[in-house]
Short mmCIF file of C-alpha atoms and ligand atoms in Angstrom, two decimals:
data_model
loop_
_atom_site.label_atom_id
_atom_site.label_comp_id
_atom_site.label_asym_id
_atom_site.label_seq_id
_atom_site.Cartn_x
_atom_site.Cartn_y
_atom_site.Cartn_z
CA ALA A 105 51.46 61.83 -27.76
CA ALA A 106 48.35 64.03 -27.72
CA PHE A 107 49.91 66.26 -25.06
CA ARG A 108 53.14 66.69 -27.00
CA ALA A 109 51.24 67.45 -30.18
CA ALA A 110 49.20 70.07 -28.35
CA LEU A 111 52.36 71.69 -26.94
CA ARG A 112 53.81 71.89 -30.38
CA GLY A 113 50.74 73.87 -31.35
CA GLY A 114 48.93 70.94 -32.84
CA GLY A 115 45.50 72.28 -31.95
CA GLU A 116 43.02 71.43 -29.29
CA PHE A 117 43.85 69.06 -26.43
CA ARG A 118 41.27 66.74 -25.06
CA ALA A 119 42.16 63.49 -23.43
CA GLU A 120 40.85 60.78 -21.20
CA TYR A 121 43.29 58.34 -19.69
CA ARG A 122 43.95 56.20 -16.71
CA LEU A 123 46.57 57.16 -14.20
CA ARG A 124 48.00 55.05 -11.45
CA ALA A 125 48.53 56.83 -8.15
CA ASP A 126 49.09 55.35 -4.69
CA GLY A 127 48.10 51.91 -5.93
CA ARG A 128 44.75 53.12 -7.19
CA TRP A 129 43.58 53.74 -10.68
CA LEU A 130 42.37 57.22 -11.50
CA ARG A 131 40.49 58.20 -14.60
CA VAL A 132 41.55 61.61 -15.81
CA VAL A 133 39.54 63.85 -18.10
CA ALA A 134 41.66 66.81 -19.20
CA ARG A 135 41.56 69.61 -21.72
CA GLY A 136 43.90 72.35 -22.79
CA GLU A 137 43.24 76.09 -22.89
CA TYR A 138 44.67 78.08 -25.74
CA LEU A 139 45.18 81.74 -26.20
CA GLY A 140 46.04 83.01 -29.68
CA GLY A 141 46.81 79.57 -30.91
CA ARG A 142 49.18 78.92 -28.03
CA ALA A 143 48.61 76.47 -25.32
CA VAL A 144 48.43 78.33 -22.02
CA ALA A 145 47.00 75.90 -19.52
CA PHE A 146 45.90 72.34 -19.13
CA ARG A 147 43.16 71.65 -16.71
CA GLY A 148 41.52 68.41 -15.89
CA ILE A 149 39.78 66.32 -13.34
CA ALA A 150 40.88 62.98 -12.01
CA LEU A 151 38.22 60.53 -10.87
CA GLU A 152 38.85 57.53 -8.83
CA VAL A 153 37.32 54.70 -10.91
CA THR A 154 38.57 51.56 -9.24
CA ALA A 155 35.62 51.02 -6.91
CA ARG A 156 33.04 52.11 -9.45
CA ARG A 157 34.59 49.80 -12.02
CA ARG A 158 34.50 46.92 -9.63
CA ILE A 159 30.86 47.56 -8.79
CA GLN A 160 30.00 47.92 -12.43
CA GLU A 161 31.74 44.67 -13.30
CA ALA A 162 30.08 42.81 -10.45
CA LEU A 163 26.71 44.14 -11.55
CA GLU A 164 27.33 43.04 -15.12
CA ARG A 165 28.43 39.62 -13.96
CA SER A 166 25.39 39.13 -11.75
CA GLU A 167 23.06 40.32 -14.51
CA ALA A 168 24.66 37.88 -16.92
CA ARG A 169 24.29 35.12 -14.38
CA LEU A 170 20.63 36.00 -13.79
CA ARG A 171 20.03 35.98 -17.54
CA ARG A 172 21.70 32.60 -17.84
CA VAL A 173 19.72 31.15 -14.94
CA GLN A 174 16.51 32.49 -16.48
CA GLU A 175 17.50 30.98 -19.78
CA ILE A 176 18.31 27.60 -18.28
CA GLY A 177 15.18 27.57 -16.16
CA ARG A 178 13.08 29.08 -18.94
CA VAL A 179 11.85 31.70 -16.51
CA GLY A 180 10.70 35.00 -17.92
CA GLY A 181 10.26 38.10 -15.80
CA PHE A 182 7.69 40.86 -16.23
CA ASP A 183 6.92 44.09 -14.46
CA ILE A 184 3.72 46.01 -15.21
CA ASP A 185 3.03 49.53 -14.05
CA LEU A 186 -0.70 49.18 -13.62
CA ARG A 187 -1.28 52.96 -13.51
CA THR A 188 0.37 53.67 -16.86
CA GLY A 189 0.07 50.24 -18.41
CA GLU A 190 3.77 50.14 -19.17
CA ASN A 191 4.86 46.54 -19.34
CA GLN A 192 8.50 45.45 -19.22
CA ARG A 193 9.58 41.93 -20.07
CA SER A 194 12.90 40.18 -19.72
CA ALA A 195 14.70 38.67 -22.69
CA GLU A 196 13.81 35.16 -21.60
CA TYR A 197 10.16 36.13 -21.36
CA MET A 198 10.22 36.95 -25.04
CA ALA A 199 12.36 33.94 -25.94
CA VAL A 200 9.88 31.56 -24.34
CA GLN A 201 7.02 33.24 -26.16
CA GLY A 202 8.95 32.79 -29.38
CA HIS A 203 8.31 36.41 -30.32
CA PRO A 204 10.66 39.15 -31.38
CA ALA A 205 11.74 41.05 -28.34
CA VAL A 206 8.88 43.36 -27.49
CA ALA A 207 10.53 44.13 -24.22
CA ARG A 208 8.13 46.93 -23.53
CA SER A 209 4.49 47.24 -24.33
CA GLU A 210 1.38 49.06 -23.33
CA GLY A 211 -1.05 47.08 -21.23
CA HIS A 212 -1.65 43.39 -21.63
CA ARG A 213 -3.34 43.27 -25.07
CA ASP A 214 -0.40 41.69 -26.86
CA TRP A 215 -0.22 39.06 -24.10
CA VAL A 216 -3.88 38.23 -24.66
CA SER A 217 -3.32 37.94 -28.39
CA ARG A 218 -0.70 35.23 -27.83
CA LEU A 219 -2.93 33.09 -25.59
CA HIS A 220 -4.31 29.80 -26.89
CA PRO A 221 -7.97 30.38 -27.92
CA GLY A 222 -9.07 27.64 -25.54
CA ASP A 223 -7.51 29.41 -22.52
CA ARG A 224 -7.82 33.04 -23.60
CA GLU A 225 -11.02 34.02 -21.84
CA ARG A 226 -10.26 32.26 -18.58
CA ALA A 227 -6.65 33.53 -18.36
CA GLU A 228 -7.55 37.15 -19.16
CA ARG A 229 -10.47 37.13 -16.74
CA HIS A 230 -8.23 35.85 -13.98
CA PHE A 231 -5.60 38.48 -14.74
CA LEU A 232 -8.20 41.29 -14.74
CA ASP A 233 -9.76 40.01 -11.51
CA CYS A 234 -6.37 40.10 -9.82
CA VAL A 235 -5.34 43.59 -10.88
CA ARG A 236 -8.72 45.24 -10.26
CA ASP A 237 -8.59 48.13 -7.81
CA GLY A 238 -9.85 47.07 -4.44
CA ALA A 239 -9.71 43.39 -5.34
CA GLY A 240 -7.42 42.84 -2.37
CA VAL A 241 -5.57 40.13 -4.25
CA ARG A 242 -1.83 39.96 -3.72
CA ASP A 243 -0.82 36.68 -5.27
CA TYR A 244 -1.53 35.86 -8.85
CA ALA A 245 -0.96 32.36 -10.18
CA GLN A 246 -2.33 30.48 -13.14
CA GLU A 247 -1.41 28.12 -15.94
CA TYR A 248 -2.37 28.59 -19.54
CA ARG A 249 -1.27 27.78 -23.07
CA ILE A 250 0.24 30.19 -25.52
CA VAL A 251 0.73 29.79 -29.25
CA THR A 252 4.11 30.83 -30.66
CA PRO A 253 4.36 32.46 -34.11
CA SER A 254 5.46 29.10 -35.52
CA GLY A 255 2.21 27.58 -34.23
CA GLU A 256 3.78 25.67 -31.36
CA VAL A 257 1.65 25.38 -28.23
CA ARG A 258 3.47 25.90 -24.94
CA TRP A 259 2.24 25.65 -21.36
CA ILE A 260 3.08 28.60 -19.13
CA ALA A 261 2.85 28.77 -15.35
CA ALA A 262 2.59 32.41 -14.30
CA ARG A 263 3.06 33.76 -10.79
CA ALA A 264 3.07 37.36 -9.70
CA VAL A 265 2.61 39.70 -6.79
CA VAL A 266 0.32 42.72 -7.05
CA GLU A 267 1.49 45.77 -5.18
CA ARG A 268 -1.23 48.10 -3.88
CA ASP A 269 -1.40 51.45 -2.17
CA ALA A 270 -3.15 52.17 1.12
CA GLU A 271 -6.49 52.57 -0.68
CA GLY A 272 -6.11 49.18 -2.29
CA ARG A 273 -5.45 50.53 -5.75
CA ALA A 274 -3.27 48.23 -7.80
CA LEU A 275 0.05 49.87 -8.60
CA ARG A 276 2.37 47.23 -9.95
CA MET A 277 2.42 43.66 -10.87
CA GLU A 278 5.76 41.94 -10.74
CA GLY A 279 6.12 38.33 -11.63
CA ALA A 280 7.65 35.49 -13.47
CA HIS A 281 6.44 32.98 -15.90
CA LEU A 282 7.78 29.55 -16.41
CA ASP A 283 7.66 27.27 -19.42
CA VAL A 284 6.16 24.07 -18.00
CA THR A 285 5.40 22.34 -21.30
CA GLU A 286 7.84 19.47 -20.70
CA LEU A 287 6.86 19.24 -17.06
CA ARG A 288 3.19 18.89 -17.96
CA ALA A 289 3.97 16.38 -20.69
CA ALA A 290 5.98 14.36 -18.20
CA ARG A 291 3.21 14.68 -15.62
CA ASP A 292 0.58 13.58 -18.14
CA ALA A 293 2.75 10.67 -19.27
CA LEU A 294 3.29 9.68 -15.66
CA ALA A 295 -0.43 9.86 -14.87
CA GLU A 296 -1.21 7.85 -17.98
CA SER A 297 1.37 5.19 -17.20
CA GLU A 298 0.16 5.08 -13.61
CA ALA A 299 -3.41 4.57 -14.81
CA ARG A 300 -2.26 1.89 -17.21
CA PHE A 301 -0.25 0.22 -14.46
CA ARG A 302 -3.21 0.34 -12.08
CA ALA A 303 -5.52 -1.16 -14.69
CA LEU A 304 -2.97 -3.90 -15.34
CA ALA A 305 -2.52 -4.59 -11.64
CA GLU A 306 -6.29 -4.73 -11.17
CA SER A 307 -6.78 -7.14 -14.02
CA ARG A 308 -3.88 -9.28 -12.72
CA ALA A 309 -5.40 -9.30 -9.24
CA ALA A 310 -8.74 -10.31 -10.70
CA GLU A 311 -7.07 -13.10 -12.68
CA LEU A 312 -5.25 -14.26 -9.57
CA GLU A 313 -8.44 -14.19 -7.51
CA GLN A 314 -10.17 -16.14 -10.27
CA ALA A 315 -7.38 -18.73 -10.30
CA ARG A 316 -7.50 -18.97 -6.50
CA ALA A 317 -11.26 -19.40 -6.56
CA GLU A 318 -10.81 -22.17 -9.11
CA VAL A 319 -8.23 -23.89 -6.92
CA ARG A 320 -10.49 -23.56 -3.86
CA GLN A 321 -13.41 -24.90 -5.84
CA GLY A 322 -11.23 -27.77 -7.07
CA GLU A 323 -10.15 -28.57 -3.52
CA ARG A 324 -13.75 -28.43 -2.32
CA LEU A 325 -14.79 -30.76 -5.07
CA ALA A 326 -11.96 -33.16 -4.29
CA ALA A 327 -12.90 -33.21 -0.60
CA LEU A 328 -16.54 -33.59 -1.47
CA GLY A 329 -15.69 -36.48 -3.82
CA GLN A 330 -13.70 -38.15 -1.08
CA LEU A 331 -16.53 -37.64 1.40
CA THR A 332 -19.19 -38.95 -0.96
CA GLY A 333 -17.00 -41.88 -1.98
CA GLY A 334 -16.23 -42.71 1.64
CA VAL A 335 -19.85 -42.59 2.74
CA ALA A 336 -21.05 -44.56 -0.27
CA HIS A 337 -18.34 -47.20 0.17
CA ASP A 338 -19.24 -47.83 3.82
CA PHE A 339 -22.97 -47.74 3.26
CA VAL A 340 -22.71 -50.11 0.31
CA ASN A 341 -21.01 -52.62 2.66
CA TRP A 342 -23.63 -52.20 5.37
CA LEU A 343 -26.50 -52.36 2.91
CA GLN A 344 -24.97 -55.50 1.50
CA VAL A 345 -25.13 -57.04 4.96
CA MET A 346 -28.74 -55.85 5.34
CA MET A 347 -29.91 -57.07 1.96
CA SER A 348 -28.29 -60.47 2.08
CA GLY A 349 -29.62 -60.76 5.65
CA LEU A 350 -33.14 -59.92 4.50
CA ALA A 351 -32.83 -62.41 1.65
CA LEU A 352 -31.80 -65.13 4.11
CA LEU A 353 -34.58 -64.24 6.56
CA GLU A 354 -37.19 -64.42 3.79
CA ARG A 355 -36.22 -68.00 3.17
CA GLU A 356 -38.35 -70.55 4.90
CA GLY A 357 -36.86 -73.04 7.27
CA LEU A 358 -33.89 -71.01 8.49
CA ASP A 359 -32.66 -72.62 11.66
CA ALA A 360 -32.55 -70.60 14.85
CA PRO A 361 -28.74 -70.26 15.34
CA LEU A 362 -28.20 -69.07 11.74
CA ARG A 363 -31.16 -66.67 12.07
CA GLU A 364 -29.53 -65.34 15.25
CA GLN A 365 -26.20 -64.87 13.47
CA VAL A 366 -27.80 -63.05 10.52
CA LEU A 367 -29.75 -60.74 12.80
CA ASP A 368 -26.58 -60.07 14.76
CA GLY A 369 -24.71 -59.02 11.60
CA MET A 370 -27.57 -56.79 10.59
CA HIS A 371 -27.60 -55.12 14.00
CA GLN A 372 -23.88 -54.46 13.77
CA ALA A 373 -24.17 -52.97 10.29
CA ALA A 374 -27.04 -50.73 11.41
CA ALA A 375 -25.08 -49.61 14.49
CA ALA A 376 -22.01 -48.82 12.37
CA ALA A 377 -24.14 -46.84 9.94
CA GLN A 378 -25.69 -44.94 12.82
CA GLU A 379 -22.24 -44.19 14.24
CA VAL A 380 -20.99 -42.78 10.93
CA CYS A 381 -24.17 -40.74 10.56
CA GLY A 382 -23.60 -39.35 14.05
CA ARG A 383 -20.01 -38.36 13.30
CA LEU A 384 -20.97 -36.83 9.98
CA LEU A 385 -23.65 -34.81 11.70
CA ALA A 386 -21.06 -33.77 14.27
CA PHE A 387 -18.67 -32.63 11.56
CA ALA A 388 -21.48 -30.79 9.82
CA ARG A 389 -22.11 -29.11 13.18
CA ARG A 390 -25.64 -30.41 13.03
CA GLN A 391 -25.58 -32.84 15.92
CA PRO A 392 -28.11 -32.06 18.60
CA LEU A 393 -25.99 -30.66 21.45
CA SER A 394 -27.17 -29.98 24.98
CA PRO A 395 -24.47 -27.79 26.47
CA GLU A 396 -24.40 -27.61 30.23
CA SER A 397 -22.04 -26.57 32.97
CA PHE A 398 -19.98 -29.53 34.12
CA ASP A 399 -16.85 -30.32 36.11
CA LEU A 400 -14.32 -30.90 33.33
CA ARG A 401 -11.63 -31.92 35.83
CA ALA A 402 -13.79 -34.71 37.31
CA ARG A 403 -14.69 -35.99 33.83
CA LEU A 404 -11.09 -36.07 32.70
CA LEU A 405 -9.94 -37.88 35.84
CA ASP A 406 -12.73 -40.49 35.39
CA MET A 407 -11.66 -41.03 31.80
CA ALA A 408 -7.99 -41.25 32.76
CA ALA A 409 -8.75 -44.05 35.20
CA LEU A 410 -10.47 -45.95 32.40
CA LEU A 411 -7.69 -45.25 29.90
CA ARG A 412 -4.90 -46.38 32.22
CA ARG A 413 -6.30 -49.88 31.98
CA SER A 414 -7.04 -49.91 28.23
CA LEU A 415 -3.86 -48.30 26.84
CA GLY A 416 -1.62 -51.24 27.49
CA PRO A 417 1.80 -51.40 29.19
CA GLY A 418 3.82 -49.74 26.39
CA ILE A 419 2.20 -46.37 26.89
CA THR A 420 2.70 -44.18 29.94
CA LEU A 421 -0.25 -41.96 30.78
CA VAL A 422 0.50 -38.60 32.37
CA VAL A 423 -2.38 -36.46 33.67
CA GLU A 424 -1.83 -32.77 34.33
CA VAL A 425 -5.14 -31.27 35.40
CA PRO A 426 -5.03 -28.48 37.99
CA GLU A 427 -7.41 -28.59 40.91
CA ALA A 428 -8.68 -25.09 40.28
CA LEU A 429 -9.81 -25.84 36.72
CA PRO A 430 -12.97 -23.87 35.87
CA ARG A 431 -16.11 -25.74 34.90
CA ALA A 432 -16.74 -26.04 31.18
CA PHE A 433 -19.92 -25.15 29.34
CA ALA A 434 -20.52 -27.79 26.64
CA ASP A 435 -22.23 -31.09 26.01
CA PRO A 436 -20.19 -33.60 28.09
CA GLY A 437 -21.27 -36.65 26.01
CA PRO A 438 -19.68 -35.63 22.70
CA LEU A 439 -16.76 -34.15 24.66
CA GLU A 440 -15.95 -37.61 26.01
CA ALA A 441 -16.25 -39.02 22.48
CA ALA A 442 -13.84 -36.31 21.26
CA VAL A 443 -11.27 -37.10 23.97
CA MET A 444 -11.58 -40.80 23.14
CA ASN A 445 -10.98 -40.07 19.44
CA LEU A 446 -7.84 -38.09 20.32
CA VAL A 447 -6.57 -40.79 22.65
CA VAL A 448 -7.11 -43.51 20.03
CA ASN A 449 -5.18 -41.43 17.48
CA ALA A 450 -2.36 -40.89 19.98
CA ARG A 451 -2.23 -44.60 20.69
CA ASP A 452 -2.20 -45.43 16.96
CA ALA A 453 0.71 -42.99 16.49
CA MET A 454 2.79 -44.82 19.14
CA PRO A 455 2.85 -48.51 18.09
CA GLU A 456 6.24 -48.88 19.84
CA GLY A 457 4.97 -47.20 22.97
CA GLY A 458 5.59 -43.73 24.40
CA THR A 459 3.96 -41.15 26.62
CA LEU A 460 0.42 -39.87 26.33
CA THR A 461 -0.25 -36.67 28.24
CA LEU A 462 -3.73 -35.45 29.11
CA ARG A 463 -3.51 -31.81 30.08
CA ALA A 464 -6.02 -29.10 30.95
CA TRP A 465 -5.74 -25.42 31.84
CA SER A 466 -7.71 -22.22 31.96
CA GLU A 467 -7.19 -19.49 29.36
CA GLY A 468 -9.27 -16.35 29.63
CA ALA A 469 -12.91 -17.17 29.05
CA ARG A 470 -11.96 -20.62 27.84
CA VAL A 471 -10.92 -23.86 29.32
CA CYS A 472 -8.49 -25.91 27.26
CA LEU A 473 -7.60 -29.55 27.14
CA ALA A 474 -4.85 -31.16 25.15
CA VAL A 475 -3.91 -34.69 24.20
CA ALA A 476 -0.19 -34.97 23.50
CA ASP A 477 1.76 -37.95 22.29
CA THR A 478 5.39 -38.78 21.58
CA GLY A 479 4.50 -40.70 18.42
CA ALA A 480 5.16 -40.46 14.69
CA GLY A 481 3.77 -36.94 14.17
CA MET A 482 2.30 -35.63 10.95
CA SER A 483 3.69 -34.10 7.78
CA GLU A 484 2.37 -30.63 7.00
CA GLU A 485 0.18 -32.08 4.24
CA VAL A 486 -1.45 -34.56 6.61
CA ARG A 487 -1.84 -31.92 9.33
CA LEU A 488 -3.69 -29.59 6.95
CA ARG A 489 -6.11 -32.31 5.87
CA ALA A 490 -6.51 -34.18 9.15
CA PHE A 491 -9.92 -32.65 10.01
CA GLU A 492 -11.37 -33.63 6.64
CA PRO A 493 -14.02 -36.31 7.05
CA PHE A 494 -12.84 -39.67 5.64
CA PHE A 495 -9.26 -38.45 5.42
CA THR A 496 -7.12 -41.22 6.82
CA THR A 497 -3.58 -42.50 6.37
CA LYS A 498 -4.44 -45.77 8.07
CA PRO A 499 -5.14 -49.06 6.29
CA GLU A 500 -8.69 -49.93 5.36
CA GLY A 501 -10.66 -51.27 8.29
CA VAL A 502 -8.40 -49.47 10.81
CA GLY A 503 -9.10 -45.79 10.12
CA THR A 504 -12.44 -44.25 9.25
CA GLY A 505 -11.08 -40.74 8.90
CA LEU A 506 -13.93 -39.49 11.06
CA GLY A 507 -12.23 -39.08 14.45
CA LEU A 508 -10.79 -35.60 14.04
CA ALA A 509 -13.81 -34.57 11.94
CA GLN A 510 -15.96 -35.23 15.02
CA VAL A 511 -13.54 -33.32 17.29
CA PHE A 512 -13.51 -30.38 14.89
CA GLY A 513 -17.28 -30.25 14.45
CA PHE A 514 -17.90 -30.57 18.19
CA ALA A 515 -15.42 -27.82 19.13
CA GLN A 516 -16.80 -25.45 16.50
CA GLN A 517 -20.40 -26.09 17.34
CA SER A 518 -19.67 -25.59 21.03
CA GLY A 519 -18.22 -22.14 20.40
CA GLY A 520 -14.67 -23.35 20.88
CA ALA A 521 -11.75 -24.28 18.64
CA VAL A 522 -9.27 -27.04 17.94
CA THR A 523 -5.65 -26.83 16.80
CA ILE A 524 -3.01 -29.39 15.85
CA GLU A 525 0.70 -28.92 16.45
CA SER A 526 2.76 -31.66 14.88
CA ALA A 527 5.82 -32.48 12.84
CA PRO A 528 7.15 -35.81 11.56
CA GLY A 529 8.98 -37.59 14.38
CA GLN A 530 8.12 -34.83 16.85
CA GLY A 531 4.87 -36.16 18.26
CA THR A 532 1.54 -34.39 18.19
CA VAL A 533 -0.43 -32.05 20.43
CA VAL A 534 -4.12 -31.56 19.73
CA THR A 535 -5.68 -28.77 21.78
CA VAL A 536 -9.41 -28.30 22.24
CA ALA A 537 -10.63 -24.99 23.69
CA LEU A 538 -14.16 -24.83 25.09
CA PRO A 539 -16.13 -22.02 26.68
CA ALA A 540 -15.64 -21.91 30.45
CA ASP A 541 -18.76 -21.67 32.57
CA GLN A 542 -18.97 -17.93 33.17
CA THR A 543 -21.68 -18.12 35.82
CA VAL A 544 -19.38 -19.50 38.56
CA ALA A 545 -16.41 -17.58 39.87
P1 ADP B 749 -8.35 -41.96 11.50
O1 ADP B 749 -7.74 -41.98 12.86
O2 ADP B 749 -9.52 -42.85 11.35
O3 ADP B 749 -7.35 -42.10 10.40
P2 ADP B 749 -8.76 -39.23 12.17
O4 ADP B 749 -9.68 -38.18 11.65
O5 ADP B 749 -8.81 -39.52 13.61
O6 ADP B 749 -8.97 -40.51 11.30
O7 ADP B 749 -7.27 -38.81 11.83
C1 ADP B 749 -6.98 -38.49 10.49
C2 ADP B 749 -5.50 -38.68 10.20
O8 ADP B 749 -4.77 -37.74 10.93
C3 ADP B 749 -4.94 -40.01 10.63
O9 ADP B 749 -5.12 -41.01 9.65
C4 ADP B 749 -3.47 -39.69 10.84
O10 ADP B 749 -2.79 -39.68 9.61
C5 ADP B 749 -3.51 -38.29 11.35
N1 ADP B 749 -3.45 -38.24 12.79
C6 ADP B 749 -4.45 -37.99 13.66
N2 ADP B 749 -4.00 -37.98 14.94
C7 ADP B 749 -2.67 -38.22 14.88
C8 ADP B 749 -1.63 -38.35 15.89
N3 ADP B 749 -1.87 -38.21 17.19
N4 ADP B 749 -0.36 -38.58 15.45
C9 ADP B 749 -0.09 -38.69 14.13
N5 ADP B 749 -1.03 -38.60 13.16
C10 ADP B 749 -2.32 -38.38 13.51
MG1 MG B 750 -8.82 -41.44 14.53
#
């Protein structure tokens, strides 16, 4: 239309339009030349615009994307020419600061003016230290608070790179700053809740420990009560025998046989009291022990010969003691008493008969012996309390509850150990470990 109008003498011709040629778009800029009011020539240039357009569009798209990413991430960019002081900021930089877009400024004064008074000096000093000529610093990073015009305080994490020339003069500082207000709030909340949780856990642990200590104390007291009661009960009986005996002996005219009988009873009571005292001392690990090197195998075989006769026909005795058993280092007297205690327990556990095995073996620096039976076994409750002095499941007059207490005290005091493996109906194995005599090979 413009061309036709120009031909008709409608004045000047100037036009820009797109023209398709060979599948490409050309942009044409043309103008007409007139002579005496008549159009004489049209000249123009055609530019290929397709590629440029595409590049332009791609650039616009990527810039938009960058802006959006900056917006989403609340990342602001800045670029300072340190020679001229010219300071360029991205849109997001200004948005985060909550200020009207001062996209360009001289120097860093306006930045300083926005800093929180509490952080102002430190943040500015750090900035100046980094951009000083010859400072040699390349990476700049710090966190500080700013105050927006509406009075809101925001935390900013700033990072930048300082570009320098060969002489070390600072030329440019290019960087980004990030709004980390929420991040810091979350971090603070997390730290606070962690601290609260830790305090809670600590106080719970203390409470638990307290409760456990109370339970332990309660158990100790119960055991102590049982011990005291047991000792007192037995001693009251023996003292009774003693005192009534003394009363009888003080009487005049007591005939000889009765006198004999009374004295006999008193002797028995005294012996029983002495026995209990001995076992209690053993349990308390306060018995006088004279450890020595002795042939454990020979001792066990001697005892086995004795036991074979006393166990009765219902019980089969099996002895498994290797010839090469090392000598033991312990007091052999209380050891024999301990083995006897274990054998008596095994026998008591097998009223219908069974097999009693006496076993010994060498284990490192120790020599072990075990008494195993095929009897009733123990419940876990009984097993855990079996070493307690005066703990017995046997009827009065049968059990004293001091057998295993003696074994335990002896093993401990000798530098060894004792363990019980047992389950109801599964029989019992009690193992005593003693130091082997190290002086003989
Ligand atoms: P006592 O034999 O006088 O009861 P002990 O200290 O020797 O005292 O044993 C304590 C308790 O341990 C016994 O009453 C019994 O319940 C249990 N016990 C010990 N040895 C055995 C065993 N070989 N089999 C089953 N129970 C046992
Ligand atoms: Mg016993």
